[in-house]
mmCIF file of C-alpha atoms and ligand atoms in Angstrom:
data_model
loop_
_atom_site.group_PDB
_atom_site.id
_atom_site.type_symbol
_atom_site.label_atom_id
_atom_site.label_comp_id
_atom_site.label_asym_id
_atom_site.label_seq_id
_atom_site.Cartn_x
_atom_site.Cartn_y
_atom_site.Cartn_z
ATOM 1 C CA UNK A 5 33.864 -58.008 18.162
ATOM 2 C CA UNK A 6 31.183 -56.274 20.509
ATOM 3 C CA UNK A 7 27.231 -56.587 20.000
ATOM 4 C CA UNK A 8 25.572 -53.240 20.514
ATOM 5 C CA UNK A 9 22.094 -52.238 21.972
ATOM 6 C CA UNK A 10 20.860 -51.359 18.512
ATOM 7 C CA UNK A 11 21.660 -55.419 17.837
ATOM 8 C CA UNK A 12 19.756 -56.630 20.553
ATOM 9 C CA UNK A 13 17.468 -59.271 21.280
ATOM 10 C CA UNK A 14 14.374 -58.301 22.460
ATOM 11 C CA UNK A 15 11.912 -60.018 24.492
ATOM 12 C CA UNK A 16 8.893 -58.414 25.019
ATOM 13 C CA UNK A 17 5.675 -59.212 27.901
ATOM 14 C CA UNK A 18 3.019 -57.390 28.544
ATOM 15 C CA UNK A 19 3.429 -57.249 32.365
ATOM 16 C CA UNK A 20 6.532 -55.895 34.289
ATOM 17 C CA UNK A 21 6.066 -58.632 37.026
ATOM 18 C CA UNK A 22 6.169 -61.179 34.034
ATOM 19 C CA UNK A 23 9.171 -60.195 32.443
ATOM 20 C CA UNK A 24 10.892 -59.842 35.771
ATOM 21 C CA UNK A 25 10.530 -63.126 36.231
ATOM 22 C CA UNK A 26 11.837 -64.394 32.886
ATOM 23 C CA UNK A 27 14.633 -62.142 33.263
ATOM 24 C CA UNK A 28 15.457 -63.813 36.494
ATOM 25 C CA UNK A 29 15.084 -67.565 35.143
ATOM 26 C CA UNK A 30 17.204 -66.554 32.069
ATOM 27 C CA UNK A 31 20.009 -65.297 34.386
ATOM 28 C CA UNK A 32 19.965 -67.850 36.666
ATOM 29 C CA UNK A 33 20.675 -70.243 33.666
ATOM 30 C CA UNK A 34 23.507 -68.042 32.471
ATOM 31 C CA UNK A 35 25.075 -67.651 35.991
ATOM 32 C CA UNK A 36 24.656 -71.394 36.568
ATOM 33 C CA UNK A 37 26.893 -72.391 33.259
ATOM 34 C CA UNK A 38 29.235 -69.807 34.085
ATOM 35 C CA UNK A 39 29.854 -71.337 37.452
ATOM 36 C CA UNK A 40 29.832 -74.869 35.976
ATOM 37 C CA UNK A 41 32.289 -73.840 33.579
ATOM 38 C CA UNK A 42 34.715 -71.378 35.471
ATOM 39 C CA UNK A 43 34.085 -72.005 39.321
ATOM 40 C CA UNK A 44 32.754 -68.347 39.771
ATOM 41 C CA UNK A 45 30.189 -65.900 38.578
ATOM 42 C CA UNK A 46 30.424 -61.804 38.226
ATOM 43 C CA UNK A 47 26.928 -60.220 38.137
ATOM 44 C CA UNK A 48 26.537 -56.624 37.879
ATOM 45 C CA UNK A 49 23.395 -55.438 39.064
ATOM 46 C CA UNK A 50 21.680 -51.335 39.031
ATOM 47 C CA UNK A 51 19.593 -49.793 41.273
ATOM 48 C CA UNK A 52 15.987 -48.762 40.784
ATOM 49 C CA UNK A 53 13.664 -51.411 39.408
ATOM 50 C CA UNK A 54 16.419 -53.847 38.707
ATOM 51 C CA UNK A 55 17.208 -53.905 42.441
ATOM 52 C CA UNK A 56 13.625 -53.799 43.671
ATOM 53 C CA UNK A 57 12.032 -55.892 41.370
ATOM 54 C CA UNK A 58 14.601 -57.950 39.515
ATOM 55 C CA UNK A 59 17.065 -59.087 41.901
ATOM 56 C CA UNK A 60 14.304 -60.361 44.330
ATOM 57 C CA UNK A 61 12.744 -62.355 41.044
ATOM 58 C CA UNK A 62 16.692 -63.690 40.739
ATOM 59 C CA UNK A 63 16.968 -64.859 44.568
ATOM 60 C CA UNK A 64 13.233 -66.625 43.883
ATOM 61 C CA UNK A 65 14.541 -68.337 40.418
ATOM 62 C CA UNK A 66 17.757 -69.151 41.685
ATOM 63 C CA UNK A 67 16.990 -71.204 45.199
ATOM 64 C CA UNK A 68 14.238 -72.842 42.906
ATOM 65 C CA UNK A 69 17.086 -74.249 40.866
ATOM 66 C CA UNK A 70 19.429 -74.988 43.250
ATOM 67 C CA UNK A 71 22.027 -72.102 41.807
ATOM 68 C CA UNK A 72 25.027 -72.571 43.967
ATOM 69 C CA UNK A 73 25.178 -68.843 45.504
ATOM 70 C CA UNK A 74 28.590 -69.077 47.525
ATOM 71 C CA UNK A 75 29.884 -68.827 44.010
ATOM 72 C CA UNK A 76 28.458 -65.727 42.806
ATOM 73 C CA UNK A 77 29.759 -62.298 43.260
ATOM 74 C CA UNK A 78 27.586 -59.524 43.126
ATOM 75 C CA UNK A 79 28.573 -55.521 41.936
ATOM 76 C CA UNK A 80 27.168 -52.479 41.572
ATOM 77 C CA UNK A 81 27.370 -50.952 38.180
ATOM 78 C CA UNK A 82 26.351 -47.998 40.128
ATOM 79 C CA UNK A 83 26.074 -46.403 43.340
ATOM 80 C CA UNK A 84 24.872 -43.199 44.809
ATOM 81 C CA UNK A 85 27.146 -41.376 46.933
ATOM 82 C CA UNK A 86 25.110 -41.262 50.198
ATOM 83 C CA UNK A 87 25.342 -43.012 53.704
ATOM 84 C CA UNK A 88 24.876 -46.372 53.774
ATOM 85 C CA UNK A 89 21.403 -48.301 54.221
ATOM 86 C CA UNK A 90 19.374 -45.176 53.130
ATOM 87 C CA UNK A 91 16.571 -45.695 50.603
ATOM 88 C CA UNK A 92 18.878 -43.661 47.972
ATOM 89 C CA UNK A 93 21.474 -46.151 48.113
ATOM 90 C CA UNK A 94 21.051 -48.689 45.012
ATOM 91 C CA UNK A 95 22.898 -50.858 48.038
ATOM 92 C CA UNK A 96 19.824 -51.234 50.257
ATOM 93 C CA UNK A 97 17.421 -53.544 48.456
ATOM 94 C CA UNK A 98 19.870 -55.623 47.090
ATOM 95 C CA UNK A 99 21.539 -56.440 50.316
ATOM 96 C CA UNK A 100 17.929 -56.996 51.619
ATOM 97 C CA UNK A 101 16.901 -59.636 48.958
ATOM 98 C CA UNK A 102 20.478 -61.484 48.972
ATOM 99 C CA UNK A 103 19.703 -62.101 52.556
ATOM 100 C CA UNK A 104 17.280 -64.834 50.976
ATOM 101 C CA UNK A 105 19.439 -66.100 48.758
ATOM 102 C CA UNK A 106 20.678 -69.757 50.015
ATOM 103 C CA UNK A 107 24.394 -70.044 51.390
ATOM 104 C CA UNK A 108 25.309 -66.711 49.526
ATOM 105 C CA UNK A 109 28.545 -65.405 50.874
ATOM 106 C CA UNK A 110 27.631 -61.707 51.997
ATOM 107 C CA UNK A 111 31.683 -60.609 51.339
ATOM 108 C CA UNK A 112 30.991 -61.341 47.641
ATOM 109 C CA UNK A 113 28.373 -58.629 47.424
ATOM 110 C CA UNK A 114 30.728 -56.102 46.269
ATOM 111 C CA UNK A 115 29.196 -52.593 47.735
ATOM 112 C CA UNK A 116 31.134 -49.119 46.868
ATOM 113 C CA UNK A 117 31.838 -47.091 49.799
ATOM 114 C CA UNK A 118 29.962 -44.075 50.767
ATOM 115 C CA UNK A 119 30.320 -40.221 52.464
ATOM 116 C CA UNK A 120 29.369 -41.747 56.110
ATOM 117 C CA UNK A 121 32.807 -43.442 55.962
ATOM 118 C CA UNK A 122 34.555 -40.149 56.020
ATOM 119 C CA UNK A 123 35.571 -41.153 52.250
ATOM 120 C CA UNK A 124 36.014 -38.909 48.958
ATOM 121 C CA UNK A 125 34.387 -39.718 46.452
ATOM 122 C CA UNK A 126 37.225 -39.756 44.197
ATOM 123 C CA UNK A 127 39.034 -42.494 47.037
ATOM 124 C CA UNK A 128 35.688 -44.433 46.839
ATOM 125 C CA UNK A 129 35.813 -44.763 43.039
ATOM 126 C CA UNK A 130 39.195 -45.773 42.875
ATOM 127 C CA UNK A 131 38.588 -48.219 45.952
ATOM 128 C CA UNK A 132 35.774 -49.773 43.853
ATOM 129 C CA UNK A 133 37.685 -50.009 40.811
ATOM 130 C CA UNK A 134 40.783 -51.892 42.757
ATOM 131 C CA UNK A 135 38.266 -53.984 44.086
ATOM 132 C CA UNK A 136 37.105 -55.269 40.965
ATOM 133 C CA UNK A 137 40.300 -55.755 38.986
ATOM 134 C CA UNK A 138 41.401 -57.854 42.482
ATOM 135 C CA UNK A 139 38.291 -59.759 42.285
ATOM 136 C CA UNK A 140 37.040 -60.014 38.735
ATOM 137 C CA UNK A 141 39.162 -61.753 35.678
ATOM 138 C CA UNK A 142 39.599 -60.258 32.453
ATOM 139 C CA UNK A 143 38.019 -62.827 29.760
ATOM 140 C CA UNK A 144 39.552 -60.540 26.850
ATOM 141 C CA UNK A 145 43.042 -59.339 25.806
ATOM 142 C CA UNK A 146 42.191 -55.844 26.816
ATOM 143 C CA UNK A 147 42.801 -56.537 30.748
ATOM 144 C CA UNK A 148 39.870 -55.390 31.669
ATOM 145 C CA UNK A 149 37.687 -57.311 33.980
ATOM 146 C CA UNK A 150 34.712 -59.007 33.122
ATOM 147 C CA UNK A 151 31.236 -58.809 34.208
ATOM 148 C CA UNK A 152 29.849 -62.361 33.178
ATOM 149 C CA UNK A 153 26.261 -60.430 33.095
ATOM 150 C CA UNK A 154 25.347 -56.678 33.683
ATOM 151 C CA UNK A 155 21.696 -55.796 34.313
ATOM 152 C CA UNK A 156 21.167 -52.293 33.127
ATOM 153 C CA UNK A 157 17.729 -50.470 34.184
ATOM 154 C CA UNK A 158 17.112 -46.898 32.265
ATOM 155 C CA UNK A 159 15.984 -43.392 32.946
ATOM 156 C CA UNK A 160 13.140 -41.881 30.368
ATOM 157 C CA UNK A 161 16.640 -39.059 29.739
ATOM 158 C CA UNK A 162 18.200 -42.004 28.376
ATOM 159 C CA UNK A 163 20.880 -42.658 31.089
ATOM 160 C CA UNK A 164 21.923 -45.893 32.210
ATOM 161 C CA UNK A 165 24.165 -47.230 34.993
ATOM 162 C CA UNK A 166 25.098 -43.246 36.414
ATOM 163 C CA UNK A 167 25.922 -42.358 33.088
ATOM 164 C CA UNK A 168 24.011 -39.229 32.023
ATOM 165 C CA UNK A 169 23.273 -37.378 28.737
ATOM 166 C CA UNK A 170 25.513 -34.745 27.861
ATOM 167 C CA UNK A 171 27.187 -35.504 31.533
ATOM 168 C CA UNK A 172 30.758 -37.521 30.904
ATOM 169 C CA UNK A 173 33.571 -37.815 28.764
ATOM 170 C CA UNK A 174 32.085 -40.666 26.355
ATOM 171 C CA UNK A 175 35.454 -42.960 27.070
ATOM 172 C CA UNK A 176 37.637 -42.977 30.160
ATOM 173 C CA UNK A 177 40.619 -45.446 30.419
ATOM 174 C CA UNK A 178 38.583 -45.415 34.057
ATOM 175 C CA UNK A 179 36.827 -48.603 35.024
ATOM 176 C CA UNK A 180 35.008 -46.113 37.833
ATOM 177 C CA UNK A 181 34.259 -42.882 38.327
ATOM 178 C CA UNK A 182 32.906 -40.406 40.133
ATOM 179 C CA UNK A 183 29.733 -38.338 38.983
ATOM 180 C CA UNK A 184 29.311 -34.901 41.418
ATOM 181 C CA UNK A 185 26.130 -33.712 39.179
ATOM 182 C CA UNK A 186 23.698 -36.338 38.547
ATOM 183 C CA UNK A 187 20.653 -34.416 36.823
ATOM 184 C CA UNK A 188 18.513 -37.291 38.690
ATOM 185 C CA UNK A 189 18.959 -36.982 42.707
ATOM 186 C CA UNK A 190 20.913 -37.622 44.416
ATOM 187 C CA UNK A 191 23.355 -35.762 42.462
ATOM 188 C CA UNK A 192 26.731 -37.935 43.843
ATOM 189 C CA UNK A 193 27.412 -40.890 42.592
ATOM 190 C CA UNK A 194 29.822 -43.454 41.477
ATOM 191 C CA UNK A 195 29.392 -45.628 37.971
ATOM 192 C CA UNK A 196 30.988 -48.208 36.462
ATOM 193 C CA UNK A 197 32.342 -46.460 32.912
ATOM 194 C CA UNK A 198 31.831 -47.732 29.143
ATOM 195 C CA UNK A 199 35.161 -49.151 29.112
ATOM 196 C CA UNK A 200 33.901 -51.450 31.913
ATOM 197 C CA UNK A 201 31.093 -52.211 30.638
ATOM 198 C CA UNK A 202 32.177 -53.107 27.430
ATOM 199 C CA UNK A 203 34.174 -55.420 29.081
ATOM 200 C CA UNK A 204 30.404 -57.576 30.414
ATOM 201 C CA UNK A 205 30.202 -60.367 28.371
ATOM 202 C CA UNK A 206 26.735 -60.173 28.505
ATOM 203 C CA UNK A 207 24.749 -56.529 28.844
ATOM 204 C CA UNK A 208 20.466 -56.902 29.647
ATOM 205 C CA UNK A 209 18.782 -54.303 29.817
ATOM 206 C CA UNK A 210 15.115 -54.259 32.061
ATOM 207 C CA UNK A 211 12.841 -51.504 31.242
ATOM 208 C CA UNK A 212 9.661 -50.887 31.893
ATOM 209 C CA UNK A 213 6.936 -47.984 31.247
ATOM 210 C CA UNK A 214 5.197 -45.520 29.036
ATOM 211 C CA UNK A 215 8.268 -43.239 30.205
ATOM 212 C CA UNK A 216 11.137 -44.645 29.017
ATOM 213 C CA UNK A 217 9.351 -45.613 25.172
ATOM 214 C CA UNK A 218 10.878 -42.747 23.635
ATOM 215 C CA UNK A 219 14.362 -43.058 24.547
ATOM 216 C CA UNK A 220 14.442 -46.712 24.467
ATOM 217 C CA UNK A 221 13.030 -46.641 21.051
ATOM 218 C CA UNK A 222 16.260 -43.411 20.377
ATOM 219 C CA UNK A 223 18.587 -45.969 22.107
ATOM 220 C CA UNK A 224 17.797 -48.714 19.632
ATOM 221 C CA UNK A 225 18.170 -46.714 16.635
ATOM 222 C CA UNK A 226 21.628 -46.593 16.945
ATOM 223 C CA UNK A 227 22.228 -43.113 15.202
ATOM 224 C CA UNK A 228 21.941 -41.331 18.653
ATOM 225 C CA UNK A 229 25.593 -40.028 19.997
ATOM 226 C CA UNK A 230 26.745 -41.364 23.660
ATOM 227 C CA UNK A 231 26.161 -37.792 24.761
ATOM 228 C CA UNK A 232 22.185 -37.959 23.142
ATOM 229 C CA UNK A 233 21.915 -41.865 24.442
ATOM 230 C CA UNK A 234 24.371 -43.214 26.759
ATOM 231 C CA UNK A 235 21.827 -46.323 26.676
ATOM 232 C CA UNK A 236 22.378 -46.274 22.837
ATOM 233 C CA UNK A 237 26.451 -46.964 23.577
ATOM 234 C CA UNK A 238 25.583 -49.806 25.286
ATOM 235 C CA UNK A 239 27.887 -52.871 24.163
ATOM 236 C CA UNK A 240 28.659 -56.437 25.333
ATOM 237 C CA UNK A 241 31.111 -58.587 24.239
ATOM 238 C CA UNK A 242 28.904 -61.300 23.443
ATOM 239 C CA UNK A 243 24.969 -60.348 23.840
ATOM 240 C CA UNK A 244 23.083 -57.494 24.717
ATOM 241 C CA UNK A 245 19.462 -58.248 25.217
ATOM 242 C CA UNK A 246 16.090 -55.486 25.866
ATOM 243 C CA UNK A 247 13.931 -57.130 28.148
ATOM 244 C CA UNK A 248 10.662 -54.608 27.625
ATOM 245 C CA UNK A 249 7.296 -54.175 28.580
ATOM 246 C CA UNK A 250 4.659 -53.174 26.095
ATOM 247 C CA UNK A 251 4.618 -49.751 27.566
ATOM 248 C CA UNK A 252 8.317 -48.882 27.013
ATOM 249 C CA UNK A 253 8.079 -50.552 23.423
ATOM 250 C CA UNK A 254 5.300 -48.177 23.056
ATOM 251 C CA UNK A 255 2.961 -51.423 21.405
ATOM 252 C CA UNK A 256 0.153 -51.217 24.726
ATOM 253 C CA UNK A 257 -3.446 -50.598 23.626
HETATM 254 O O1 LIG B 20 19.242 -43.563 39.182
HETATM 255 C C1 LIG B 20 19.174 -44.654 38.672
HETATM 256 O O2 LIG B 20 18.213 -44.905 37.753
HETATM 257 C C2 LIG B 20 18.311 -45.968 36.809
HETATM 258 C C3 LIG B 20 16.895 -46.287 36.312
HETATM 259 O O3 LIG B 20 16.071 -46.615 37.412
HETATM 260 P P1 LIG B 20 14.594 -47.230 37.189
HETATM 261 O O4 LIG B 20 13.979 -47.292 38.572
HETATM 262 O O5 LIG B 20 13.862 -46.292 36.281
HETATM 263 O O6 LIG B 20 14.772 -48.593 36.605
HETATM 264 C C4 LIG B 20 19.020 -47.171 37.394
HETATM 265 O O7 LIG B 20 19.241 -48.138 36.401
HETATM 266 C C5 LIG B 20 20.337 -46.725 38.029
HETATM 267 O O8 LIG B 20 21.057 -47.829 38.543
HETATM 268 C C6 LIG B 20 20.002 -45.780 39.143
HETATM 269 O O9 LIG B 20 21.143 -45.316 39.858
#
């Protein structure tokens, strides 16, 4: 049994600072009972306003409650395929605000590799993917590995993670692959694949703005085909939550 988007919970705010900051106390809560429980936590983390603005909220939350950070691992659920520590790398801002984070082990911030290491990009999604099956435990039969949370951002086209309308096969046995058009710059990039993120036990998505209402309101509908919505074949295999500002709920004055 998988919960999809069209199923989810959704907490709404007015303000995208507010419900950055409830996003971040929520997931510090569900990281902390995962490490209670199993020792280790695998959060799975975009780029764009869920690495500028929601991961920073996380590192605030979570050395406010004492979360024990040399037990988390931190991935990408996508990258862009560009040197590293550039502004287009989802990388950069993450690695900046874990650098707060208290007694966070850097080698557990999982980052894919990139051109400037004289990689392909087909070696560098298949690198990522070994990396995670080494790192990450399936918590299903399926032997797939499990995100314990994935925060998903969105794109007003309706893509999320690198996954793009009209752009992929809608399954790959792949856990990661390689995207050489990306309609949104910069074109190369790497993305963690359905099957993968099926996989997350828990799927949030943060998203914010009069630009994304439409699709996020297509998304939720649930009649919208992966290749109309990849958003809308969002799944989890126990929760998938909408955190949403008015705007992108289209309910603002
Ligand atoms: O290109 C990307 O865009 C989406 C959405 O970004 P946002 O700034 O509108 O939240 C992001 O989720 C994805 O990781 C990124 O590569």
């Amino acid at each position: 049994m998988t919960v999809a988007l069209a199923d989810a919970e959704i907490i709404a705010l007015e303000l995208p600072e507010a419900l950055a900051e409830r996003l971040a106390s929520d997931a510090v809560a569900v990281l902390g009972e995962r490490i209670d429980a199993a020792g280790v936590a695998h959060l799975g983390v975009s780029g764009g306003s869920v690495a500028d603005r929601v991961v920073p909220a996380i590192v605030t939350a979570g050395n406010a409650a004492g979360l024990d950070w040399s037990r988390l691992h931190v991935w990408f659920v996508d990258e862009r395929f560009v040197p590293r520590g550039g502004a287009d790398r989802n990388a950069t801002p993450v690695v900046a605000a874990m650098r707060a984070a208290d007694g966070f082990d850097a080698s557990r911030l999982h980052i894919a590799g990139s051109d400037d290491l004289g990689l392909e990009i087909e070696a560098a999604a298949a690198d990522y993917e070994q990396r995670f099956v080494r790192h990450a435990s399936p918590q299903g039969t399926d032997g797939v590995p499990s995100l314990d949370l994935a925060l998903l951002g969105m794109g007003p086209d309706g893509h999320t993670a690198s996954l793009f309308p009209g752009q992929l096969p809608a399954e790959s046995n792949a856990l990661v692959v390689a995207v050489e058009d990306s309609p949104k710059p910069p074109p190369r990039r790497l993305t963690l694949t359905y099957r993968a993120l099926d996989a997350a036990q828990r799927a949030w998505l943060f998203a914010t703005g009069e630009s994304k209402a439409q699709a996020l309101t297509l998304a939720r509908s649930g009649t919208a085909t992966p290749q109309e919505s990849p958003l809308g074949r969002i799944r989890a295999v126990r929760e998938v939550r909408v955190y949403a500002d008015s705007a992108a709920l289209g309910t603002s004055n």
